XYZ file of N, CA and C in Angstrom:
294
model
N 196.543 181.053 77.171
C 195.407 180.460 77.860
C 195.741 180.306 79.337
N 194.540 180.409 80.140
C 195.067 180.368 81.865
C 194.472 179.270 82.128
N 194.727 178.832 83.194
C 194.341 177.477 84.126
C 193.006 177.493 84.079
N 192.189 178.823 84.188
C 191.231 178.758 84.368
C 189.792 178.100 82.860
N 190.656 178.260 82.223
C 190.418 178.711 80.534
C 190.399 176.966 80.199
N 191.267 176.428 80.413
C 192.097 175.419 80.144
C 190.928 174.410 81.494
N 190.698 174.500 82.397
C 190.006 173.814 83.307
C 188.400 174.003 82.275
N 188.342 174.924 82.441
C 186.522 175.199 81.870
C 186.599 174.046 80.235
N 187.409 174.097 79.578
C 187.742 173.123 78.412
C 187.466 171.982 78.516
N 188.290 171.408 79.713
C 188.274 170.198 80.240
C 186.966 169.703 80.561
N 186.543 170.417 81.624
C 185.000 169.976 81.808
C 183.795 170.140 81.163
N 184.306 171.138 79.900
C 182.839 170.787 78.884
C 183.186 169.561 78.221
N 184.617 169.585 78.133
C 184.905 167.994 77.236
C 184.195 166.620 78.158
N 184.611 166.689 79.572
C 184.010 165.665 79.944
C 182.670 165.632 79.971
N 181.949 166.802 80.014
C 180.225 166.950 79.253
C 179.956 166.173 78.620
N 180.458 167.157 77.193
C 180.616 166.098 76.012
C 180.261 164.584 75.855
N 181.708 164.190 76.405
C 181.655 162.418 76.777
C 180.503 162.006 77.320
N 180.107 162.516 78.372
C 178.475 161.966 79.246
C 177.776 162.161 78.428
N 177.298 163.080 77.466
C 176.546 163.588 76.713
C 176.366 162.450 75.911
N 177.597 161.997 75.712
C 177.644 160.983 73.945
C 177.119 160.090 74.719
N 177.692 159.257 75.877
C 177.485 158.527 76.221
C 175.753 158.079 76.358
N 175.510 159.145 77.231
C 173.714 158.839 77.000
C 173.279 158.789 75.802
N 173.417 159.520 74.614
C 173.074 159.649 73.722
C 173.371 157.759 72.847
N 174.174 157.417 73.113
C 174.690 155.908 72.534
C 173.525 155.340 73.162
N 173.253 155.154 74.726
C 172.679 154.381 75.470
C 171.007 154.318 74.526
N 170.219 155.784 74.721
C 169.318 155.460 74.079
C 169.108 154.815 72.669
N 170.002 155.412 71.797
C 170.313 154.850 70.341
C 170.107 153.217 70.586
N 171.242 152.513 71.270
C 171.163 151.063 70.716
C 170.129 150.764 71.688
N 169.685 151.094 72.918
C 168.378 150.436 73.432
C 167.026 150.743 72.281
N 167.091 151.341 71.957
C 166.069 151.737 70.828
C 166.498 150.464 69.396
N 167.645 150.647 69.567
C 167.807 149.446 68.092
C 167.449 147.517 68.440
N 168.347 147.513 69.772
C 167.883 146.443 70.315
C 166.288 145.925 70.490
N 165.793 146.957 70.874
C 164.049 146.653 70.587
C 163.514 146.789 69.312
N 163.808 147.112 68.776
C 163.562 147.274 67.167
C 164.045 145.452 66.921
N 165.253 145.316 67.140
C 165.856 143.914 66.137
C 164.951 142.970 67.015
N 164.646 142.831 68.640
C 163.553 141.887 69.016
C 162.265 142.206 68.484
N 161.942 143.154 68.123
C 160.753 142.857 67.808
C 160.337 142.559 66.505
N 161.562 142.525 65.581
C 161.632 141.654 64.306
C 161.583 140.043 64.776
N 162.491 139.897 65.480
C 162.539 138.300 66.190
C 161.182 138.057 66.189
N 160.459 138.690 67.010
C 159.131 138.231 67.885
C 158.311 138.416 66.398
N 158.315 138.720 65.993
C 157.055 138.973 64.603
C 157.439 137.718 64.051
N 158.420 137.361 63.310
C 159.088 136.242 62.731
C 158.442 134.999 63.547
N 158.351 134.841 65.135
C 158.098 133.355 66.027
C 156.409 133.742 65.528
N 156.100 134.696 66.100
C 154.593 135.017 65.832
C 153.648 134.344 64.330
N 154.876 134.424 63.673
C 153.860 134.443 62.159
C 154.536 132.746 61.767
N 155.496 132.261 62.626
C 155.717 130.695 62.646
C 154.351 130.230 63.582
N 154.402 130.715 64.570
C 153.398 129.957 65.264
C 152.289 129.940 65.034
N 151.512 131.369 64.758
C 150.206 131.757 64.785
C 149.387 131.722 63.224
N 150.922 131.905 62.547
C 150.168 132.050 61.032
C 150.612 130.443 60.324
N 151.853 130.273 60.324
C 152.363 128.661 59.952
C 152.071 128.961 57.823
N 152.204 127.505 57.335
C 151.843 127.489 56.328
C 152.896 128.330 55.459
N 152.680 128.810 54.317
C 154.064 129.592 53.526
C 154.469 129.857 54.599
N 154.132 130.889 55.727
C 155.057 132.179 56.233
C 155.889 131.433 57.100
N 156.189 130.179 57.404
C 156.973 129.902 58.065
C 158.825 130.638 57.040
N 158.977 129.781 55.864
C 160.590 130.718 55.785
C 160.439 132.055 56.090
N 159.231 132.761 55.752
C 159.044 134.120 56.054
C 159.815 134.365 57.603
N 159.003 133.975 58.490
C 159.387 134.100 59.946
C 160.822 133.228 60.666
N 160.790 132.670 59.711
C 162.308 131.806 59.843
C 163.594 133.094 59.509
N 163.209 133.570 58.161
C 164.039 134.617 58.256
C 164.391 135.829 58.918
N 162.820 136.366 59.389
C 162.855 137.424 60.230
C 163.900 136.671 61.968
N 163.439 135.891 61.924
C 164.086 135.662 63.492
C 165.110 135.608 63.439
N 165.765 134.822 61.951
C 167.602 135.247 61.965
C 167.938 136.540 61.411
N 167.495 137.425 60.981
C 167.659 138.675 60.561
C 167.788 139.429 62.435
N 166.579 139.603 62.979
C 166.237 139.867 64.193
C 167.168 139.681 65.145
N 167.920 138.264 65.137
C 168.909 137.808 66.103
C 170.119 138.350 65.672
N 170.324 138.330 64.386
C 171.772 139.081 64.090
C 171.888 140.350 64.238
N 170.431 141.315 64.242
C 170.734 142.593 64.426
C 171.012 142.864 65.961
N 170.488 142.010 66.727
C 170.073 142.298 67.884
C 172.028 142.073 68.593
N 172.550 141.068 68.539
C 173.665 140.663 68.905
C 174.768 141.703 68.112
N 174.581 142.155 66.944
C 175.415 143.143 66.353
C 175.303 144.429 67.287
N 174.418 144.512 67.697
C 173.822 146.096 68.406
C 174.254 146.207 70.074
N 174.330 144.909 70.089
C 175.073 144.516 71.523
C 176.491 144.878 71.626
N 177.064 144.169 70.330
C 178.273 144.683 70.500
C 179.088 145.787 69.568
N 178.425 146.343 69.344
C 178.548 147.865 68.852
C 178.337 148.803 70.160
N 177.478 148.531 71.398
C 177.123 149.035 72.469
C 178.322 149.044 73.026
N 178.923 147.937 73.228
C 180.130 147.820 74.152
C 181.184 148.389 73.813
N 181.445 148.233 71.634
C 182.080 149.098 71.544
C 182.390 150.937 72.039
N 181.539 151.030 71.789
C 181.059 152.524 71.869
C 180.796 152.676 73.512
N 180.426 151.998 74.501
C 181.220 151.954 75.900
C 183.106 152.203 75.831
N 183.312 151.218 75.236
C 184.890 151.548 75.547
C 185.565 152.729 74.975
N 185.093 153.087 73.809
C 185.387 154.685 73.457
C 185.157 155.490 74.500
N 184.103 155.529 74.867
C 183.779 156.551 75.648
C 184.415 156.445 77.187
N 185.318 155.654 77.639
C 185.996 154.963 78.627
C 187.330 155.408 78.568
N 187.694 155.054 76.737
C 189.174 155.703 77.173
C 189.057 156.867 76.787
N 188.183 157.861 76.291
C 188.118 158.813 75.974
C 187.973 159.755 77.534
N 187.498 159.193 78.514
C 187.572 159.443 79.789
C 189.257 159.311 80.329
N 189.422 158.470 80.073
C 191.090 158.049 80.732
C 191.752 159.250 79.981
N 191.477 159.816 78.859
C 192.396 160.969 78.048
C 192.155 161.643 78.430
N 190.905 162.573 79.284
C 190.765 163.731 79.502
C 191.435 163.487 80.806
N 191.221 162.402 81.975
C 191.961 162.154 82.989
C 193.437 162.541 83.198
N 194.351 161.997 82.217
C 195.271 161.855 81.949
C 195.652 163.123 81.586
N 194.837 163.890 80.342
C 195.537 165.542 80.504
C 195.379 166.410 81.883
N 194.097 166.112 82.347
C 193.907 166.726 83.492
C 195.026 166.834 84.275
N 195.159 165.574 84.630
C 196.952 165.494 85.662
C 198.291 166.110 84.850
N 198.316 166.113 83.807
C 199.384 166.472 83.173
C 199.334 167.984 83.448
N 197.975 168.930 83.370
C 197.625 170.404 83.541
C 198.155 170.635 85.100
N 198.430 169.586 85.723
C 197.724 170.140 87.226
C 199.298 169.963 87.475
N 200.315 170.005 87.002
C 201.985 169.499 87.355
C 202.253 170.980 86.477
């Protein structure tokens, strides 16, 4: 393999990474609005509807809040993958270039 071969590698890999990366971003912004808008249905049908549906909406809002805070930090996870997965291609990069 030549430098050249070995460079072109590198930078589809760091593609890649950007690639995932956006690809994460929309995913949990899409889930995060999904788990609020379980929240918000849940306050909605406490406030507006009341009567039985209150445990109803009692549950949705803690269902809603736990997804929503899980999805948060599954986000961050999946930030830091994609962070040191940057620092690795970094890191071979310099190792190629010696």
């Amino acid at each position: 393999m030549g430098i050249d071969t070995i460079e072109t590698n590198f930078k589809s890999l760091q593609q890649d990474v950007i690639n995932l990366r956006n690809h994460w971003n929309i995913n949990y912004t899409l889930k995060c609005l999904a788990a609020l808008a379980l929240a918000v249905t849940g306050a909605v049908m406490i406030i507006f509807i009341g009567g039985t549906f209150v445990p109803t909406g009692i549950g949705l809002m803690i269902l809603g809040g736990f997804c929503f805070f899980r999805q948060i930090r599954d986000c961050q996870q999946a930030a830091r993958t994609a962070e040191l997965a940057n620092q690795g291609i970094r890191r071979l990069s310099q190792e190629q270039a010696y």
